[in-house]
């Protein structure tokens, strides 16, 4: 019979170097497959390493990583505890920090009052429901909520971007609850005085609270308008006190302007100039914010960092454009003013969606209602119809008007940034008219496109604006 071919030696095969499976150079039992220098097939460029030093170094590494791997087997390095040093002079009862390096926020409120403070700004229904379930809060000191708001603003001025945004919103809700509680106590005091003097009809406490919140839920009531005005003033005062005690505020923190007589009054209009006194937005605006009035923008309109303008972000800004009534646009004359060289300017609140972030600016597309006509404005142009999508909040159903032409693009859903944010049912997103928005403008956070809709948003924008 012919000789059987011998198998070639392979890496890790001890038969290739003429040793028994359990025999090493020193005759001891081998626990591995030999060092690189003992292998015949090892490359010449392999560095020679002392096996004892390698093994000792691995032992040190294993001792350092055992606890981390047990805590986080996927990313063990993230489980290694880190220590952070907090600058002196910060008002922090507990200097501990989390593994991610976030400063711990220590609330000064008890659990019941803290839950009350956590109700978002503008959610008056839940505020009323919580007060009915916890009537003892009415006897609490409103100043505790104001101090909590200042504490939250101080924390936001030292934290990261995410901490800044979250604690600023928490501080705003504390200010709102502070004002509501203060107003309720004033109304209760007046009720007690009427009962003591028996002047005029008196009502029960529950009826008084219900009546007050019914007024807050009415967008046109004087009580709601008064609350907005008091909120802007109290919020500015709280942030001003933070700036006076914190020499190194967060770079994105809004700076409160010093109070001046008549600071909220509008300047007298020049000849031929017409200013908005009603505070109503134009029919083109898909969302009406009751805080956007003739007294100035809501305090939530602030200059935001470039990192805020990520693709899918939805925000509102004060928008100016040349006035043109020759095309049948439904402008409100109160929103038209005369600018430089006598040119007429139309101003309104616009909602924008970011589709691309650049250096210092973003490319955005606009949300329109087209005078509550939706896509009915473009009945004669299927190309214009297909350049739009219905855009809606993710807690509502996309709505199409009776007789409105249908676009070939699916609706885009938006997650609201706060409970008071909403989009008009006739809101339509226009892909064919992109705008450049500078990051130096003041913007109100409306929300963000949900992750299920974001790929469609970006794909539609590229498709509509692609060169033929």
PDB file of N, CA and C in Angstrom, residues 130-219:
ATOM      1  N   UNK A 130     -55.010  66.639  41.763  1.00  0.00           N
ATOM      2  CA  UNK A 130     -54.081  66.333  42.848  1.00  0.00           C
ATOM      3  C   UNK A 130     -54.459  67.096  44.117  1.00  0.00           C
ATOM      4  N   UNK A 131     -54.931  68.318  43.966  1.00  0.00           N
ATOM      5  CA  UNK A 131     -55.353  69.087  45.139  1.00  0.00           C
ATOM      6  C   UNK A 131     -56.592  68.473  45.777  1.00  0.00           C
ATOM      7  N   UNK A 132     -57.504  67.954  44.956  1.00  0.00           N
ATOM      8  CA  UNK A 132     -58.684  67.293  45.522  1.00  0.00           C
ATOM      9  C   UNK A 132     -58.290  66.029  46.279  1.00  0.00           C
ATOM     10  N   UNK A 133     -57.290  65.317  45.771  1.00  0.00           N
ATOM     11  CA  UNK A 133     -56.857  64.090  46.446  1.00  0.00           C
ATOM     12  C   UNK A 133     -55.969  64.374  47.656  1.00  0.00           C
ATOM     13  N   UNK A 134     -55.320  65.524  47.684  1.00  0.00           N
ATOM     14  CA  UNK A 134     -54.410  65.888  48.781  1.00  0.00           C
ATOM     15  C   UNK A 134     -54.730  67.307  49.248  1.00  0.00           C
ATOM     16  N   UNK A 135     -55.848  67.504  49.943  1.00  0.00           N
ATOM     17  CA  UNK A 135     -56.240  68.866  50.347  1.00  0.00           C
ATOM     18  C   UNK A 135     -55.285  69.506  51.342  1.00  0.00           C
ATOM     19  N   UNK A 136     -54.433  68.711  51.991  1.00  0.00           N
ATOM     20  CA  UNK A 136     -53.501  69.295  52.962  1.00  0.00           C
ATOM     21  C   UNK A 136     -52.487  70.216  52.295  1.00  0.00           C
ATOM     22  N   UNK A 137     -52.279  70.077  50.991  1.00  0.00           N
ATOM     23  CA  UNK A 137     -51.314  70.926  50.293  1.00  0.00           C
ATOM     24  C   UNK A 137     -51.742  72.387  50.341  1.00  0.00           C
ATOM     25  N   UNK A 138     -53.041  72.633  50.410  1.00  0.00           N
ATOM     26  CA  UNK A 138     -53.522  74.018  50.416  1.00  0.00           C
ATOM     27  C   UNK A 138     -52.990  74.769  51.629  1.00  0.00           C
ATOM     28  N   UNK A 139     -52.684  74.058  52.704  1.00  0.00           N
ATOM     29  CA  UNK A 139     -52.152  74.713  53.907  1.00  0.00           C
ATOM     30  C   UNK A 139     -50.631  74.824  53.885  1.00  0.00           C
ATOM     31  N   UNK A 140     -49.986  74.358  52.836  1.00  0.00           N
ATOM     32  CA  UNK A 140     -48.524  74.423  52.754  1.00  0.00           C
ATOM     33  C   UNK A 140     -48.065  75.848  52.475  1.00  0.00           C
ATOM     34  N   UNK A 141     -46.807  76.093  52.740  1.00  0.00           N
ATOM     35  CA  UNK A 141     -46.230  77.415  52.500  1.00  0.00           C
ATOM     36  C   UNK A 141     -45.836  77.533  51.026  1.00  0.00           C
ATOM     37  N   UNK A 142     -46.427  78.458  50.264  1.00  0.00           N
ATOM     38  CA  UNK A 142     -46.070  78.581  48.843  1.00  0.00           C
ATOM     39  C   UNK A 142     -44.598  78.917  48.619  1.00  0.00           C
ATOM     40  N   UNK A 143     -43.973  79.587  49.593  1.00  0.00           N
ATOM     41  CA  UNK A 143     -42.575  79.962  49.423  1.00  0.00           C
ATOM     42  C   UNK A 143     -41.657  78.741  49.320  1.00  0.00           C
ATOM     43  N   UNK A 144     -42.103  77.601  49.862  1.00  0.00           N
ATOM     44  CA  UNK A 144     -41.296  76.386  49.720  1.00  0.00           C
ATOM     45  C   UNK A 144     -41.153  75.997  48.252  1.00  0.00           C
ATOM     46  N   UNK A 145     -42.222  76.182  47.487  1.00  0.00           N
ATOM     47  CA  UNK A 145     -42.172  75.868  46.059  1.00  0.00           C
ATOM     48  C   UNK A 145     -41.278  76.848  45.313  1.00  0.00           C
ATOM     49  N   UNK A 146     -41.314  78.106  45.723  1.00  0.00           N
ATOM     50  CA  UNK A 146     -40.450  79.094  45.071  1.00  0.00           C
ATOM     51  C   UNK A 146     -38.981  78.790  45.351  1.00  0.00           C
ATOM     52  N   UNK A 147     -38.673  78.426  46.595  1.00  0.00           N
ATOM     53  CA  UNK A 147     -37.287  78.075  46.920  1.00  0.00           C
ATOM     54  C   UNK A 147     -36.848  76.820  46.161  1.00  0.00           C
ATOM     55  N   UNK A 148     -37.766  75.883  45.975  1.00  0.00           N
ATOM     56  CA  UNK A 148     -37.437  74.685  45.195  1.00  0.00           C
ATOM     57  C   UNK A 148     -37.141  75.046  43.744  1.00  0.00           C
ATOM     58  N   UNK A 149     -37.894  76.011  43.202  1.00  0.00           N
ATOM     59  CA  UNK A 149     -37.644  76.447  41.824  1.00  0.00           C
ATOM     60  C   UNK A 149     -36.259  77.076  41.695  1.00  0.00           C
ATOM     61  N   UNK A 150     -35.890  77.918  42.648  1.00  0.00           N
ATOM     62  CA  UNK A 150     -34.559  78.535  42.612  1.00  0.00           C
ATOM     63  C   UNK A 150     -33.477  77.463  42.718  1.00  0.00           C
ATOM     64  N   UNK A 151     -33.718  76.487  43.580  1.00  0.00           N
ATOM     65  CA  UNK A 151     -32.760  75.382  43.720  1.00  0.00           C
ATOM     66  C   UNK A 151     -32.628  74.609  42.409  1.00  0.00           C
ATOM     67  N   UNK A 152     -33.742  74.404  41.711  1.00  0.00           N
ATOM     68  CA  UNK A 152     -33.703  73.692  40.422  1.00  0.00           C
ATOM     69  C   UNK A 152     -32.965  74.507  39.366  1.00  0.00           C
ATOM     70  N   UNK A 153     -33.190  75.823  39.346  1.00  0.00           N
ATOM     71  CA  UNK A 153     -32.478  76.674  38.389  1.00  0.00           C
ATOM     72  C   UNK A 153     -30.974  76.673  38.669  1.00  0.00           C
ATOM     73  N   UNK A 154     -30.611  76.675  39.963  1.00  0.00           N
ATOM     74  CA  UNK A 154     -29.193  76.608  40.306  1.00  0.00           C
ATOM     75  C   UNK A 154     -28.579  75.289  39.846  1.00  0.00           C
ATOM     76  N   UNK A 155     -29.299  74.215  40.045  1.00  0.00           N
ATOM     77  CA  UNK A 155     -28.815  72.902  39.598  1.00  0.00           C
ATOM     78  C   UNK A 155     -28.673  72.865  38.082  1.00  0.00           C
ATOM     79  N   UNK A 156     -29.653  73.445  37.379  1.00  0.00           N
ATOM     80  CA  UNK A 156     -29.606  73.451  35.911  1.00  0.00           C
ATOM     81  C   UNK A 156     -28.420  74.253  35.397  1.00  0.00           C
ATOM     82  N   UNK A 157     -28.053  75.320  36.111  1.00  0.00           N
ATOM     83  CA  UNK A 157     -26.955  76.163  35.648  1.00  0.00           C
ATOM     84  C   UNK A 157     -25.600  75.488  35.773  1.00  0.00           C
ATOM     85  N   UNK A 158     -25.537  74.373  36.534  1.00  0.00           N
ATOM     86  CA  UNK A 158     -24.270  73.669  36.710  1.00  0.00           C
ATOM     87  C   UNK A 158     -24.246  72.310  36.024  1.00  0.00           C
ATOM     88  N   UNK A 159     -25.393  71.855  35.515  1.00  0.00           N
ATOM     89  CA  UNK A 159     -25.478  70.503  34.989  1.00  0.00           C
ATOM     90  C   UNK A 159     -25.204  70.423  33.506  1.00  0.00           C
ATOM     91  N   UNK A 160     -25.414  69.233  32.971  1.00  0.00           N
ATOM     92  CA  UNK A 160     -25.219  68.982  31.548  1.00  0.00           C
ATOM     93  C   UNK A 160     -26.429  69.466  30.770  1.00  0.00           C
ATOM     94  N   UNK A 161     -26.413  69.225  29.451  1.00  0.00           N
ATOM     95  CA  UNK A 161     -27.510  69.676  28.605  1.00  0.00           C
ATOM     96  C   UNK A 161     -28.824  69.027  29.016  1.00  0.00           C
ATOM     97  N   UNK A 162     -28.804  67.713  29.239  1.00  0.00           N
ATOM     98  CA  UNK A 162     -30.030  67.013  29.605  1.00  0.00           C
ATOM     99  C   UNK A 162     -30.510  67.470  30.972  1.00  0.00           C
ATOM    100  N   UNK A 163     -29.580  67.609  31.928  1.00  0.00           N
ATOM    101  CA  UNK A 163     -29.952  68.077  33.254  1.00  0.00           C
ATOM    102  C   UNK A 163     -30.487  69.497  33.185  1.00  0.00           C
ATOM    103  N   UNK A 164     -29.881  70.322  32.346  1.00  0.00           N
ATOM    104  CA  UNK A 164     -30.319  71.709  32.210  1.00  0.00           C
ATOM    105  C   UNK A 164     -31.767  71.776  31.744  1.00  0.00           C
ATOM    106  N   UNK A 165     -32.092  71.037  30.689  1.00  0.00           N
ATOM    107  CA  UNK A 165     -33.438  71.073  30.136  1.00  0.00           C
ATOM    108  C   UNK A 165     -34.461  70.546  31.131  1.00  0.00           C
ATOM    109  N   UNK A 166     -34.146  69.411  31.783  1.00  0.00           N
ATOM    110  CA  UNK A 166     -35.104  68.809  32.700  1.00  0.00           C
ATOM    111  C   UNK A 166     -35.361  69.662  33.925  1.00  0.00           C
ATOM    112  N   UNK A 167     -34.313  70.196  34.536  1.00  0.00           N
ATOM    113  CA  UNK A 167     -34.502  70.965  35.756  1.00  0.00           C
ATOM    114  C   UNK A 167     -35.055  72.360  35.480  1.00  0.00           C
ATOM    115  N   UNK A 168     -34.819  72.908  34.301  1.00  0.00           N
ATOM    116  CA  UNK A 168     -35.467  74.169  33.960  1.00  0.00           C
ATOM    117  C   UNK A 168     -36.980  73.977  33.878  1.00  0.00           C
ATOM    118  N   UNK A 169     -37.425  72.878  33.280  1.00  0.00           N
ATOM    119  CA  UNK A 169     -38.855  72.590  33.208  1.00  0.00           C
ATOM    120  C   UNK A 169     -39.426  72.328  34.600  1.00  0.00           C
ATOM    121  N   UNK A 170     -38.669  71.621  35.436  1.00  0.00           N
ATOM    122  CA  UNK A 170     -39.121  71.376  36.806  1.00  0.00           C
ATOM    123  C   UNK A 170     -39.219  72.685  37.584  1.00  0.00           C
ATOM    124  N   UNK A 171     -38.245  73.571  37.399  1.00  0.00           N
ATOM    125  CA  UNK A 171     -38.317  74.873  38.054  1.00  0.00           C
ATOM    126  C   UNK A 171     -39.520  75.678  37.602  1.00  0.00           C
ATOM    127  N   UNK A 172     -39.841  75.617  36.305  1.00  0.00           N
ATOM    128  CA  UNK A 172     -41.019  76.328  35.797  1.00  0.00           C
ATOM    129  C   UNK A 172     -42.302  75.784  36.418  1.00  0.00           C
ATOM    130  N   UNK A 173     -42.394  74.461  36.545  1.00  0.00           N
ATOM    131  CA  UNK A 173     -43.602  73.893  37.152  1.00  0.00           C
ATOM    132  C   UNK A 173     -43.702  74.269  38.626  1.00  0.00           C
ATOM    133  N   UNK A 174     -42.564  74.369  39.320  1.00  0.00           N
ATOM    134  CA  UNK A 174     -42.588  74.817  40.719  1.00  0.00           C
ATOM    135  C   UNK A 174     -43.104  76.249  40.822  1.00  0.00           C
ATOM    136  N   UNK A 175     -42.677  77.110  39.901  1.00  0.00           N
ATOM    137  CA  UNK A 175     -43.157  78.494  39.903  1.00  0.00           C
ATOM    138  C   UNK A 175     -44.661  78.532  39.663  1.00  0.00           C
ATOM    139  N   UNK A 176     -45.147  77.732  38.719  1.00  0.00           N
ATOM    140  CA  UNK A 176     -46.592  77.724  38.457  1.00  0.00           C
ATOM    141  C   UNK A 176     -47.367  77.256  39.688  1.00  0.00           C
ATOM    142  N   UNK A 177     -46.917  76.150  40.305  1.00  0.00           N
ATOM    143  CA  UNK A 177     -47.624  75.651  41.490  1.00  0.00           C
ATOM    144  C   UNK A 177     -47.535  76.647  42.644  1.00  0.00           C
ATOM    145  N   UNK A 178     -46.437  77.340  42.742  1.00  0.00           N
ATOM    146  CA  UNK A 178     -46.290  78.387  43.767  1.00  0.00           C
ATOM    147  C   UNK A 178     -47.344  79.472  43.586  1.00  0.00           C
ATOM    148  N   UNK A 179     -47.534  79.921  42.354  1.00  0.00           N
ATOM    149  CA  UNK A 179     -48.510  80.979  42.086  1.00  0.00           C
ATOM    150  C   UNK A 179     -49.940  80.487  42.284  1.00  0.00           C
ATOM    151  N   UNK A 180     -50.224  79.255  41.859  1.00  0.00           N
ATOM    152  CA  UNK A 180     -51.578  78.710  42.034  1.00  0.00           C
ATOM    153  C   UNK A 180     -51.906  78.559  43.511  1.00  0.00           C
ATOM    154  N   UNK A 181     -50.974  78.003  44.273  1.00  0.00           N
ATOM    155  CA  UNK A 181     -51.210  77.817  45.706  1.00  0.00           C
ATOM    156  C   UNK A 181     -51.364  79.159  46.414  1.00  0.00           C
ATOM    157  N   UNK A 182     -50.561  80.110  46.026  1.00  0.00           N
ATOM    158  CA  UNK A 182     -50.652  81.444  46.624  1.00  0.00           C
ATOM    159  C   UNK A 182     -52.000  82.087  46.321  1.00  0.00           C
ATOM    160  N   UNK A 183     -52.462  81.949  45.082  1.00  0.00           N
ATOM    161  CA  UNK A 183     -53.751  82.528  44.697  1.00  0.00           C
ATOM    162  C   UNK A 183     -54.909  81.828  45.402  1.00  0.00           C
ATOM    163  N   UNK A 184     -54.848  80.512  45.541  1.00  0.00           N
ATOM    164  CA  UNK A 184     -55.911  79.792  46.241  1.00  0.00           C
ATOM    165  C   UNK A 184     -55.994  80.218  47.706  1.00  0.00           C
ATOM    166  N   UNK A 185     -54.862  80.402  48.339  1.00  0.00           N
ATOM    167  CA  UNK A 185     -54.881  80.842  49.733  1.00  0.00           C
ATOM    168  C   UNK A 185     -55.462  82.246  49.867  1.00  0.00           C
ATOM    169  N   UNK A 186     -55.203  83.103  48.887  1.00  0.00           N
ATOM    170  CA  UNK A 186     -55.820  84.431  48.904  1.00  0.00           C
ATOM    171  C   UNK A 186     -57.332  84.342  48.753  1.00  0.00           C
ATOM    172  N   UNK A 187     -57.799  83.485  47.856  1.00  0.00           N
ATOM    173  CA  UNK A 187     -59.244  83.320  47.666  1.00  0.00           C
ATOM    174  C   UNK A 187     -59.897  82.725  48.907  1.00  0.00           C
ATOM    175  N   UNK A 188     -59.213  81.787  49.547  1.00  0.00           N
ATOM    176  CA  UNK A 188     -59.762  81.189  50.770  1.00  0.00           C
ATOM    177  C   UNK A 188     -59.835  82.223  51.883  1.00  0.00           C
ATOM    178  N   UNK A 189     -58.821  83.083  51.975  1.00  0.00           N
ATOM    179  CA  UNK A 189     -58.837  84.133  52.986  1.00  0.00           C
ATOM    180  C   UNK A 189     -60.010  85.079  52.775  1.00  0.00           C
ATOM    181  N   UNK A 190     -60.272  85.433  51.525  1.00  0.00           N
ATOM    182  CA  UNK A 190     -61.427  86.293  51.235  1.00  0.00           C
ATOM    183  C   UNK A 190     -62.735  85.585  51.568  1.00  0.00           C
ATOM    184  N   UNK A 191     -62.791  84.283  51.325  1.00  0.00           N
ATOM    185  CA  UNK A 191     -63.998  83.521  51.659  1.00  0.00           C
ATOM    186  C   UNK A 191     -64.237  83.510  53.158  1.00  0.00           C
ATOM    187  N   UNK A 192     -63.169  83.341  53.931  1.00  0.00           N
ATOM    188  CA  UNK A 192     -63.300  83.351  55.392  1.00  0.00           C
ATOM    189  C   UNK A 192     -63.767  84.715  55.878  1.00  0.00           C
ATOM    190  N   UNK A 193     -63.241  85.781  55.296  1.00  0.00           N
ATOM    191  CA  UNK A 193     -63.655  87.123  55.701  1.00  0.00           C
ATOM    192  C   UNK A 193     -65.122  87.371  55.374  1.00  0.00           C
ATOM    193  N   UNK A 194     -65.594  86.884  54.247  1.00  0.00           N
ATOM    194  CA  UNK A 194     -67.008  87.066  53.903  1.00  0.00           C
ATOM    195  C   UNK A 194     -67.907  86.299  54.864  1.00  0.00           C
ATOM    196  N   UNK A 195     -67.459  85.133  55.275  1.00  0.00           N
ATOM    197  CA  UNK A 195     -68.262  84.360  56.223  1.00  0.00           C
ATOM    198  C   UNK A 195     -68.306  85.025  57.590  1.00  0.00           C
ATOM    199  N   UNK A 196     -67.203  85.630  57.987  1.00  0.00           N
ATOM    200  CA  UNK A 196     -67.177  86.282  59.295  1.00  0.00           C
ATOM    201  C   UNK A 196     -68.037  87.532  59.315  1.00  0.00           C
ATOM    202  N   UNK A 197     -67.987  88.301  58.252  1.00  0.00           N
ATOM    203  CA  UNK A 197     -68.767  89.542  58.191  1.00  0.00           C
ATOM    204  C   UNK A 197     -70.162  89.326  57.625  1.00  0.00           C
ATOM    205  N   UNK A 198     -70.398  88.122  57.037  1.00  0.00           N
ATOM    206  CA  UNK A 198     -71.691  87.790  56.438  1.00  0.00           C
ATOM    207  C   UNK A 198     -72.092  88.802  55.377  1.00  0.00           C
ATOM    208  N   UNK A 199     -71.127  89.184  54.577  1.00  0.00           N
ATOM    209  CA  UNK A 199     -71.392  90.110  53.480  1.00  0.00           C
ATOM    210  C   UNK A 199     -71.422  89.339  52.170  1.00  0.00           C
ATOM    211  N   UNK A 200     -72.558  89.314  51.560  1.00  0.00           N
ATOM    212  CA  UNK A 200     -72.681  88.655  50.270  1.00  0.00           C
ATOM    213  C   UNK A 200     -72.750  87.147  50.419  1.00  0.00           C
ATOM    214  N   UNK A 201     -73.060  86.459  49.341  1.00  0.00           N
ATOM    215  CA  UNK A 201     -73.172  84.995  49.374  1.00  0.00           C
ATOM    216  C   UNK A 201     -71.800  84.350  49.530  1.00  0.00           C
ATOM    217  N   UNK A 202     -71.798  83.229  50.205  1.00  0.00           N
ATOM    218  CA  UNK A 202     -70.565  82.471  50.387  1.00  0.00           C
ATOM    219  C   UNK A 202     -70.711  81.104  49.723  1.00  0.00           C
ATOM    220  N   UNK A 203     -69.607  80.560  49.326  1.00  0.00           N
ATOM    221  CA  UNK A 203     -69.588  79.256  48.668  1.00  0.00           C
ATOM    222  C   UNK A 203     -68.654  78.332  49.410  1.00  0.00           C
ATOM    223  N   UNK A 204     -68.796  77.050  49.150  1.00  0.00           N
ATOM    224  CA  UNK A 204     -67.940  76.073  49.782  1.00  0.00           C
ATOM    225  C   UNK A 204     -66.532  76.105  49.219  1.00  0.00           C
ATOM    226  N   UNK A 205     -65.609  75.475  49.970  1.00  0.00           N
ATOM    227  CA  UNK A 205     -64.212  75.462  49.541  1.00  0.00           C
ATOM    228  C   UNK A 205     -64.047  74.701  48.227  1.00  0.00           C
ATOM    229  N   UNK A 206     -64.738  73.582  48.105  1.00  0.00           N
ATOM    230  CA  UNK A 206     -64.628  72.797  46.870  1.00  0.00           C
ATOM    231  C   UNK A 206     -65.141  73.581  45.671  1.00  0.00           C
ATOM    232  N   UNK A 207     -66.243  74.295  45.878  1.00  0.00           N
ATOM    233  CA  UNK A 207     -66.785  75.093  44.775  1.00  0.00           C
ATOM    234  C   UNK A 207     -65.833  76.216  44.387  1.00  0.00           C
ATOM    235  N   UNK A 208     -65.163  76.796  45.390  1.00  0.00           N
ATOM    236  CA  UNK A 208     -64.223  77.880  45.105  1.00  0.00           C
ATOM    237  C   UNK A 208     -63.050  77.369  44.270  1.00  0.00           C
ATOM    238  N   UNK A 209     -62.500  76.226  44.670  1.00  0.00           N
ATOM    239  CA  UNK A 209     -61.367  75.668  43.923  1.00  0.00           C
ATOM    240  C   UNK A 209     -61.793  75.273  42.517  1.00  0.00           C
ATOM    241  N   UNK A 210     -62.963  74.662  42.398  1.00  0.00           N
ATOM    242  CA  UNK A 210     -63.449  74.258  41.076  1.00  0.00           C
ATOM    243  C   UNK A 210     -63.653  75.464  40.173  1.00  0.00           C
ATOM    244  N   UNK A 211     -64.197  76.534  40.734  1.00  0.00           N
ATOM    245  CA  UNK A 211     -64.424  77.737  39.938  1.00  0.00           C
ATOM    246  C   UNK A 211     -63.106  78.334  39.447  1.00  0.00           C
ATOM    247  N   UNK A 212     -62.092  78.312  40.303  1.00  0.00           N
ATOM    248  CA  UNK A 212     -60.804  78.880  39.907  1.00  0.00           C
ATOM    249  C   UNK A 212     -60.162  78.074  38.778  1.00  0.00           C
ATOM    250  N   UNK A 213     -60.195  76.763  38.892  1.00  0.00           N
ATOM    251  CA  UNK A 213     -59.566  75.949  37.851  1.00  0.00           C
ATOM    252  C   UNK A 213     -60.382  75.941  36.564  1.00  0.00           C
ATOM    253  N   UNK A 214     -61.689  76.131  36.670  1.00  0.00           N
ATOM    254  CA  UNK A 214     -62.482  76.284  35.445  1.00  0.00           C
ATOM    255  C   UNK A 214     -62.034  77.525  34.675  1.00  0.00           C
ATOM    256  N   UNK A 215     -61.680  78.568  35.403  1.00  0.00           N
ATOM    257  CA  UNK A 215     -61.184  79.779  34.747  1.00  0.00           C
ATOM    258  C   UNK A 215     -59.804  79.545  34.125  1.00  0.00           C
ATOM    259  N   UNK A 216     -58.960  78.767  34.806  1.00  0.00           N
ATOM    260  CA  UNK A 216     -57.634  78.489  34.242  1.00  0.00           C
ATOM    261  C   UNK A 216     -57.730  77.642  32.978  1.00  0.00           C
ATOM    262  N   UNK A 217     -58.708  76.763  32.923  1.00  0.00           N
ATOM    263  CA  UNK A 217     -58.874  75.924  31.736  1.00  0.00           C
ATOM    264  C   UNK A 217     -59.462  76.691  30.568  1.00  0.00           C
ATOM    265  N   UNK A 218     -60.041  77.851  30.840  1.00  0.00           N
ATOM    266  CA  UNK A 218     -60.579  78.699  29.779  1.00  0.00           C
ATOM    267  C   UNK A 218     -59.455  79.592  29.252  1.00  0.00           C
ATOM    268  N   UNK A 219     -59.068  79.392  28.001  1.00  0.00           N
ATOM    269  CA  UNK A 219     -57.931  80.117  27.436  1.00  0.00           C
ATOM    270  C   UNK A 219     -58.173  81.618  27.325  1.00  0.00           C
TER     271      UNK A 219
END
